Structure formats: C-alpha cells, structure tokens
Short mmCIF file of C-alpha atoms in Angstrom, two decimals:
data_model
loop_
_atom_site.label_atom_id
_atom_site.label_comp_id
_atom_site.label_asym_id
_atom_site.label_seq_id
_atom_site.Cartn_x
_atom_site.Cartn_y
_atom_site.Cartn_z
CA MET A 17 -57.42 -18.10 31.17
CA ALA A 18 -57.13 -18.18 27.27
CA GLY A 19 -56.57 -20.49 25.41
CA PHE A 20 -53.55 -21.42 23.05
CA GLY A 21 -55.45 -20.14 20.42
CA GLU A 22 -56.84 -17.24 22.07
CA THR A 23 -53.16 -15.89 22.64
CA ILE A 24 -51.91 -16.47 19.46
CA LYS A 25 -54.70 -14.40 18.21
CA ALA A 26 -54.01 -11.35 20.51
CA GLN A 27 -49.93 -11.76 19.63
CA ALA A 28 -50.55 -11.69 16.02
CA VAL A 29 -52.94 -7.66 16.78
CA VAL A 30 -50.16 -7.02 19.13
CA THR A 31 -47.68 -7.97 15.82
CA GLU A 32 -49.80 -5.94 13.12
CA GLN A 33 -50.62 -3.04 15.14
CA VAL A 34 -46.71 -2.48 15.39
CA VAL A 35 -45.69 -2.82 12.13
CA ALA A 36 -49.10 -0.76 11.52
CA THR A 37 -48.05 2.72 13.03
CA PRO A 38 -44.93 4.31 11.93
CA SER A 39 -41.99 5.36 13.27
CA PRO A 40 -41.82 8.99 15.99
CA VAL A 41 -40.22 11.86 13.18
CA ALA A 42 -40.36 14.73 14.07
CA GLY A 43 -42.06 17.06 11.83
CA ASN A 44 -41.97 13.78 9.59
CA LYS A 45 -38.34 14.17 8.33
CA ASP A 46 -35.94 11.75 7.57
CA PRO A 47 -33.68 11.01 10.24
CA PHE A 48 -31.12 10.14 7.84
CA PRO A 49 -30.70 12.45 5.45
CA HIS A 50 -26.41 12.15 5.45
CA LEU A 51 -26.69 9.01 4.30
CA ARG A 52 -29.03 8.88 1.84
CA ALA A 53 -27.41 11.81 0.34
CA GLU A 54 -24.61 8.90 0.83
CA GLU A 55 -26.21 5.84 -1.05
CA LYS A 56 -26.60 8.13 -4.26
CA LYS A 57 -23.85 8.57 -4.32
CA LEU A 58 -22.20 4.58 -4.16
CA ASP A 59 -23.90 4.03 -7.62
CA GLU A 60 -20.57 6.12 -9.05
CA HIS A 61 -18.25 4.35 -7.34
CA LYS A 62 -19.86 0.37 -10.23
CA ASP A 63 -17.39 1.71 -12.50
CA MET A 64 -14.47 2.47 -10.84
CA THR A 65 -11.19 -0.17 -11.09
CA LEU A 66 -10.35 -1.16 -7.46
CA HIS A 67 -6.66 -1.46 -7.18
CA PHE A 68 -4.80 -1.78 -3.89
CA ILE A 69 -1.66 -3.39 -4.47
CA GLY A 70 1.54 -4.21 -3.24
CA ILE A 71 4.03 -4.55 -4.80
CA ALA A 72 7.61 -7.03 -3.29
CA GLY A 73 11.78 -7.41 -4.58
CA HIS A 74 14.71 -6.50 -4.57
CA ASP A 75 16.07 -2.90 -5.28
CA GLY A 76 16.31 -2.86 -9.56
CA THR A 77 13.36 -5.42 -10.32
CA CYS A 78 11.30 -2.80 -12.11
CA LYS A 79 9.09 -2.82 -9.20
CA SER A 80 8.42 1.82 -9.83
CA GLY A 81 9.00 0.81 -13.33
CA ILE A 82 5.11 -1.46 -14.13
CA VAL A 83 3.17 1.44 -11.87
CA LYS A 84 4.73 4.07 -14.46
CA ASP A 85 4.07 2.18 -17.42
CA ALA A 86 0.73 0.81 -16.22
CA PHE A 87 0.04 4.58 -15.99
CA GLU A 88 1.30 5.96 -19.48
CA LYS A 89 -0.55 2.57 -21.31
CA ASP A 90 -3.68 2.91 -19.51
CA LYS A 91 -6.26 4.48 -23.02
CA THR A 92 -9.26 4.80 -19.69
CA LYS A 93 -7.79 7.34 -17.51
CA HIS A 94 -8.63 11.64 -17.92
CA PRO A 95 -7.08 12.73 -20.00
CA GLU A 96 -5.09 15.06 -17.31
CA SER A 97 -5.08 12.60 -14.60
CA GLU A 98 -2.11 12.28 -12.14
CA LEU A 99 -0.08 9.06 -11.01
CA ILE A 100 1.16 10.99 -7.55
CA ALA A 101 4.37 9.02 -5.23
CA VAL A 102 5.04 8.80 -1.86
CA ASP A 103 8.85 8.39 -2.40
CA PHE A 104 10.20 7.81 0.29
CA ASP A 105 13.70 6.27 -1.18
CA MET A 106 13.50 8.72 -4.58
CA GLY A 107 12.82 5.63 -7.08
CA VAL A 108 10.04 6.90 -8.73
CA THR A 109 12.30 10.74 -8.50
CA MET A 110 14.58 9.05 -10.43
CA LEU A 111 12.78 6.81 -12.31
CA ASN A 112 10.49 9.48 -14.47
CA SER A 113 13.48 12.18 -14.78
CA ALA A 114 15.74 9.91 -16.62
CA VAL A 115 12.50 7.66 -18.73
CA ASN A 116 10.60 9.84 -20.63
CA ASN A 117 9.94 12.29 -17.50
CA ASN A 118 6.25 12.48 -17.64
CA GLU A 119 4.85 15.57 -16.11
CA ASN A 120 1.35 14.94 -14.89
CA ILE A 121 3.47 12.26 -12.60
CA LYS A 122 3.72 13.86 -9.20
CA CYS A 123 6.44 13.14 -6.84
CA TRP A 124 5.93 14.04 -3.12
CA ASN A 125 9.26 14.21 -0.99
CA PRO A 126 7.88 12.62 2.56
CA TRP A 127 10.60 12.93 4.85
CA GLN A 128 10.49 16.13 7.41
CA MET A 129 14.09 17.24 8.26
CA GLY A 130 15.67 17.35 11.44
CA ILE A 131 16.90 21.07 12.59
CA HIS A 132 18.20 20.97 16.22
CA ASP A 133 19.17 17.53 16.98
CA ARG A 134 21.92 14.97 15.36
CA THR A 135 19.76 13.62 13.32
CA ALA A 136 19.03 13.82 9.58
CA TYR A 137 14.91 13.41 9.58
CA ASP A 138 12.37 14.17 12.11
CA TYR A 139 11.03 11.02 12.79
CA PRO A 140 7.71 12.72 14.55
CA GLY A 141 7.23 15.01 11.79
CA THR A 142 7.78 12.78 9.26
CA HIS A 143 4.99 10.63 10.64
CA GLN A 144 2.17 14.13 10.26
CA ARG A 145 3.48 14.47 6.86
CA VAL A 146 2.90 11.77 5.35
CA MET A 147 -0.43 12.10 7.41
CA ASP A 148 -0.90 14.99 5.93
CA ILE A 149 0.13 14.33 1.88
CA MET A 150 -2.31 11.61 1.87
CA LYS A 151 -5.15 13.43 3.34
CA PHE A 152 -4.36 16.28 0.85
CA ILE A 153 -4.82 13.75 -1.65
CA LEU A 154 -7.28 12.14 -0.45
CA HIS A 155 -9.15 16.37 0.34
CA ARG A 156 -8.27 16.30 -3.78
CA VAL A 157 -10.41 13.75 -5.37
CA ASN A 158 -12.91 14.35 -2.70
CA VAL A 159 -13.57 18.31 -2.52
CA GLU A 160 -11.92 19.32 -5.74
CA GLY A 161 -12.54 17.00 -8.02
CA ALA A 162 -9.54 15.95 -8.96
CA PRO A 163 -8.12 13.28 -11.50
CA VAL A 164 -6.05 11.64 -9.72
CA TRP A 165 -4.89 7.93 -11.11
CA GLY A 166 -3.22 6.27 -8.70
CA VAL A 167 -1.32 6.87 -5.30
CA LEU A 168 2.57 4.71 -5.77
CA VAL A 169 3.57 4.29 -2.00
CA SER A 170 7.84 3.51 -3.02
CA GLY A 171 9.84 2.25 -0.22
CA LEU A 172 7.49 1.19 2.31
CA ASP A 173 9.20 -0.44 3.99
CA SER A 174 10.65 3.24 5.85
CA TRP A 175 7.27 3.90 6.32
CA LEU A 176 7.80 0.82 8.94
CA GLU A 177 10.72 1.99 10.18
CA ILE A 178 9.68 5.23 11.08
CA CYS A 179 6.86 3.61 12.50
CA THR A 180 9.24 2.03 15.00
CA ASN A 181 10.95 4.53 15.43
CA ASN A 182 8.28 7.24 17.03
CA MET A 183 6.87 3.73 18.83
CA ARG A 184 10.72 3.73 20.17
CA ILE A 185 11.43 7.63 20.62
CA ILE A 186 6.95 9.16 21.41
CA ASP A 187 5.31 6.77 22.24
CA LEU A 188 7.28 4.19 24.80
CA GLY A 189 9.60 6.89 25.71
CA LEU A 190 13.04 4.22 24.92
CA ALA A 191 14.70 6.63 23.39
CA LYS A 192 15.69 10.16 22.49
CA ASP A 193 15.62 10.53 18.66
CA GLY A 194 16.38 7.66 15.82
CA ILE A 195 19.91 7.05 16.76
CA GLU A 196 18.71 5.29 19.77
CA ALA A 197 16.16 4.14 18.37
CA ALA A 198 17.80 2.15 16.14
CA ASP A 199 19.46 0.30 19.46
CA ASN A 200 17.19 -2.35 20.12
CA ARG A 201 20.12 -4.69 21.81
CA GLY A 202 19.22 -1.91 24.98
CA ALA A 203 23.29 -1.82 25.10
CA GLY A 204 23.24 1.88 25.31
CA ASP A 205 21.08 3.87 27.14
CA ALA A 206 18.15 3.27 24.90
CA LYS A 207 16.12 0.86 26.51
CA ARG A 208 14.28 -2.23 24.29
CA VAL A 209 10.49 -3.30 24.09
CA GLU A 210 9.35 -4.95 27.49
CA ARG A 211 6.00 -6.65 26.58
CA GLN A 212 5.69 -7.33 23.38
CA SER A 213 1.53 -6.11 23.33
CA ASP A 214 3.57 -2.69 23.10
CA TRP A 215 4.10 -3.56 19.16
CA ALA A 216 0.35 -3.09 18.74
CA ILE A 217 1.50 0.86 19.22
CA ARG A 218 4.25 0.71 16.27
CA ASN A 219 1.17 -1.23 14.48
CA THR A 220 -1.88 0.86 15.21
CA ARG A 221 0.69 3.75 14.08
CA PHE A 222 1.54 1.68 10.08
CA HIS A 223 -1.83 1.26 9.49
CA GLN A 224 -2.70 4.82 9.64
CA LEU A 225 -1.43 4.75 6.00
CA THR A 226 -4.05 1.42 5.04
CA ALA A 227 -7.34 3.43 6.16
CA LEU A 228 -6.01 6.62 4.18
CA SER A 229 -5.21 4.36 1.41
CA ARG A 230 -8.19 2.34 1.63
CA ASN A 231 -10.48 5.61 1.78
CA LEU A 232 -8.45 6.17 -1.82
CA VAL A 233 -9.35 3.29 -2.98
CA ARG A 234 -13.06 3.85 -2.44
CA SER A 235 -12.66 7.13 -3.57
CA GLY A 236 -11.87 5.43 -7.34
CA VAL A 237 -7.92 5.34 -6.97
CA ARG A 238 -5.27 3.34 -7.76
CA VAL A 239 -3.33 2.36 -4.62
CA TYR A 240 0.34 0.80 -4.83
CA TRP A 241 3.11 0.14 -1.85
CA GLU A 242 6.04 -1.04 -3.13
CA THR A 243 8.73 -2.36 -0.48
CA HIS A 244 11.49 -4.21 -0.72
CA LEU A 245 12.63 -8.01 0.66
CA ARG A 246 14.11 -8.95 4.51
CA ASN A 247 16.22 -12.42 4.81
CA THR A 248 13.05 -13.94 8.19
CA ASN A 249 16.50 -16.68 8.17
CA PHE A 250 19.13 -15.87 10.93
CA SER A 251 20.95 -19.29 10.98
CA PHE A 252 23.47 -16.69 8.68
CA ASN A 253 24.11 -19.15 6.41
CA LYS A 254 26.46 -18.71 3.89
CA ASP A 255 24.45 -20.77 1.48
CA ASP A 256 22.18 -18.04 0.20
CA SER A 257 19.28 -21.36 -1.49
CA ALA A 258 18.13 -21.58 2.95
CA SER A 259 17.61 -17.33 2.74
CA SER A 260 13.61 -16.97 3.23
CA TRP A 261 12.54 -13.38 1.46
CA GLN A 262 9.62 -11.71 2.91
CA PRO A 263 8.04 -8.42 1.66
CA GLU A 264 9.37 -5.78 4.33
CA TRP A 265 6.31 -4.05 5.91
CA GLU A 266 3.89 -4.89 9.02
CA LYS A 267 3.01 -8.17 8.95
CA LYS A 268 -1.30 -8.07 8.78
CA THR A 269 -0.71 -6.07 5.40
CA ASN A 270 -0.61 -9.22 3.53
CA ASN A 271 -4.45 -9.38 5.23
CA TYR A 272 -5.33 -6.28 3.86
CA LEU A 273 -4.33 -6.53 0.51
CA PRO A 274 -6.29 -8.28 -2.07
CA THR A 275 -3.32 -8.64 -4.29
CA ILE A 276 0.15 -8.95 -3.42
CA LEU A 277 3.15 -9.12 -6.02
CA TRP A 278 6.46 -10.95 -6.01
CA MET A 279 9.25 -9.05 -8.27
CA GLU A 280 11.91 -11.76 -8.94
CA THR A 281 14.70 -12.34 -11.55
CA GLU A 282 16.05 -15.34 -13.59
CA GLU A 283 19.49 -15.48 -15.21
CA GLU A 284 20.24 -17.58 -18.38
CA HIS A 285 23.95 -18.75 -18.86
CA ASN A 286 25.91 -19.90 -21.81
CA ASP A 287 27.22 -23.68 -21.05
CA ASP A 288 30.78 -21.17 -20.48
CA GLY A 289 28.91 -19.84 -17.14
CA ASP A 290 28.96 -16.33 -18.81
CA LEU A 291 25.99 -13.81 -18.63
CA VAL A 292 23.47 -14.35 -21.58
CA LYS A 293 20.22 -13.28 -20.70
CA THR A 294 18.22 -11.74 -17.40
CA GLU A 295 14.63 -11.98 -17.06
CA TYR A 296 12.66 -9.90 -15.25
CA LYS A 297 8.93 -11.19 -13.97
CA ALA A 298 5.95 -10.41 -11.68
CA ARG A 299 4.71 -13.23 -9.96
CA PHE A 300 1.02 -12.83 -8.62
CA HIS A 301 1.73 -14.19 -5.04
CA LYS A 302 -2.02 -13.52 -4.55
CA CYS A 303 -4.81 -12.15 -6.66
CA LYS A 304 -8.25 -12.08 -4.70
CA THR A 305 -9.89 -9.72 -7.41
CA ASN A 306 -9.84 -12.45 -10.65
CA PRO A 307 -7.92 -15.83 -8.79
CA SER A 308 -7.05 -17.00 -12.25
CA LEU A 309 -4.18 -15.16 -12.16
CA GLN A 310 -2.96 -16.98 -8.87
CA ASP A 311 0.72 -17.76 -8.93
CA GLN A 312 0.98 -17.12 -12.51
CA SER A 313 3.92 -15.06 -13.78
CA ARG A 314 4.36 -12.56 -16.38
CA THR A 315 7.21 -10.79 -18.28
CA VAL A 316 7.93 -7.40 -17.03
CA PHE A 317 11.10 -7.09 -18.97
CA VAL A 318 14.08 -8.86 -20.87
CA THR A 319 18.39 -7.63 -20.93
CA LYS A 320 21.17 -9.91 -23.29
CA PRO A 321 25.19 -8.96 -22.93
CA ASN A 322 25.06 -6.14 -26.13
CA GLU A 323 21.63 -6.32 -26.55
CA GLU A 324 18.88 -4.15 -26.50
CA PRO A 325 16.64 -4.20 -23.84
CA GLN A 326 12.84 -5.88 -23.96
CA TRP A 327 10.66 -4.26 -22.03
CA PHE A 328 7.22 -5.46 -21.85
CA GLY A 329 5.15 -3.81 -18.79
CA LEU A 330 2.41 -5.71 -16.86
CA PRO A 331 -0.91 -5.22 -19.11
CA GLU A 332 -3.04 -6.62 -16.18
CA LEU A 333 -2.59 -3.70 -14.27
CA TYR A 334 -4.40 -1.53 -17.02
CA ASP A 335 -6.16 -4.03 -19.61
CA GLY A 336 -9.01 -4.73 -16.64
CA SER A 337 -8.13 -8.17 -15.50
CA ILE A 338 -7.69 -6.86 -11.78
#
C-alpha cells in the first residue's frame, strides 16, 4: 500500500493531465460564438447614462415637467433624439402641447378601447398593447438603432389597476369585466381574492413592465416611471396630518428602482394667512448611484401670486450627477 507521499504525487499527475487536456470541441469550433459576439458589445455600454428612476407625487407637482426639461436641456444627446411617453393619464401629451410642443416628444396612448361590452377599456387588450409598445421601442433601439433618449411611463398607478383587473378577470375568473373587478368586497356577482398567494399573479403581470424597462436601460435608454401617491392610513381621521402617503405602484417596486424622487410642495403665508409663495421641490428619497444625493431636496419651480413663475428644473437628471 502506497504511503501518503506517493498518494500526493499520484494526485498531482492526474491534476496535471486534466489541466493539460483541452475540452473536446467538435471541429475545434468555439462552443459559445453568440456569447463572444455579445461580450464584444459589453464595452459599448460602459459610458452610457443608466437611469431607471421612479417619480412619485400628487397631481400638478412637476413630475412630467422635470423629465421633459431634462430632455430638452441635455446637450449630450443626439440631435434627433426622442423622448417617448407611454401616457396613461395624458399628462405628458397635455404638458408638451402647452409648453414648447417639442416634436421629438412622442406620446403613445396605451389604452385599448372596448367595443362590445359595457366598459370603455379592454383590460386584457390594454395589457398586451403596453407590452407591444415597449417591445417595439426596444426593437427600434437594438435593431434599428433609433436614438431614443428616454421612455417616460406616465400614470403608472393606472398600470397597477390594469394588472389587478386582469388578475380578477382573466387569471382567477372572479369578474367578467372591469366594473365587476372593481367590486373587491364580493358584494355583487364578483368574488373576492381568497388567497394572499393569488396576488403574486397581479405582481407578476405588473413586473413584466419592469423587465422590459430594465432591458431598455441596458440599451442606454433612460426610463422614468411616474406615479401618484395614495393614502395608506385607513383610520379615516379628518386630520390630514395623520395621512401616510406612499407611491401607487406594486410595493416591491421600491426595491427595483435605483433612484426614487418624491415631488413635494411647500406653501409660504404672510401674517394675515395670505399665500405669498408656493415652492415645488424634488427630494431624493433613494439614490443608489450617488449616495451624496440621498435625502437632498432641490427646488424645481416657484410660483407667487400676481408674479411670473420661476422654473429651475432638476439638473441632476441631465448633468451626470446620477
């Protein structure tokens, strides 16, 4: 029986033989040509501006305005660059129509209208239409080389509603249309969602948009999700100070967005209680790409009665700070 030293020598010989023997490849061809081609393209993304930003706030707090302003002031963009809006609430469409009417801002209507039933919207059709629009943009960028500067999803709370209704109508069969789906009490013909685990279906539907948005970001397209705030205090107190506001999106979204902005307003009154100034601010609720911006606040817009408003925008969206 060989001693310990002889065993070590034998193992060393075997190891050397294994290392020296090349992997058998038919015809000496590269088994991963598609990955090598993709590897060469990875360097192209090193200098890209990678924005995946959530913007939350009440109506009229400059959510769409700061993105439109950043697009128009970014001096590094291609002269034919486009800002594409998936415009659930028509906010971007109306803003662009009222201010400058920039022809390079393209606004898609994501809603698929119903025809044969009592509801205005075809919720399953709308879900598919949103998927098709996002895939079309991704195709234009990656295959056609279109200079898309950014994609702004406006009214993301509507997307959450669409996913919830489709879960109840299509996936669980609890309602026949959007009107029945809104009756989550189970008081009418519609039934309630019985198991907490069923909500995973709604969440999975919602985050199909996350997956497509991430692929756009990987391709160098800035993606902005804009949503409203909802009151999560269910005590129904009359005192608004007890309100607890949260962004109206699927709750895991907070983990998926590297940067989250909260749009806020501050009012200033004189001794008589008259309004003298309203200041609109953007607060960096989260900023993984630049921790120095965490919890920082920036004034983006100021209005005063009987005076011209002052617009400042949010330079961090276009000056490379994020």
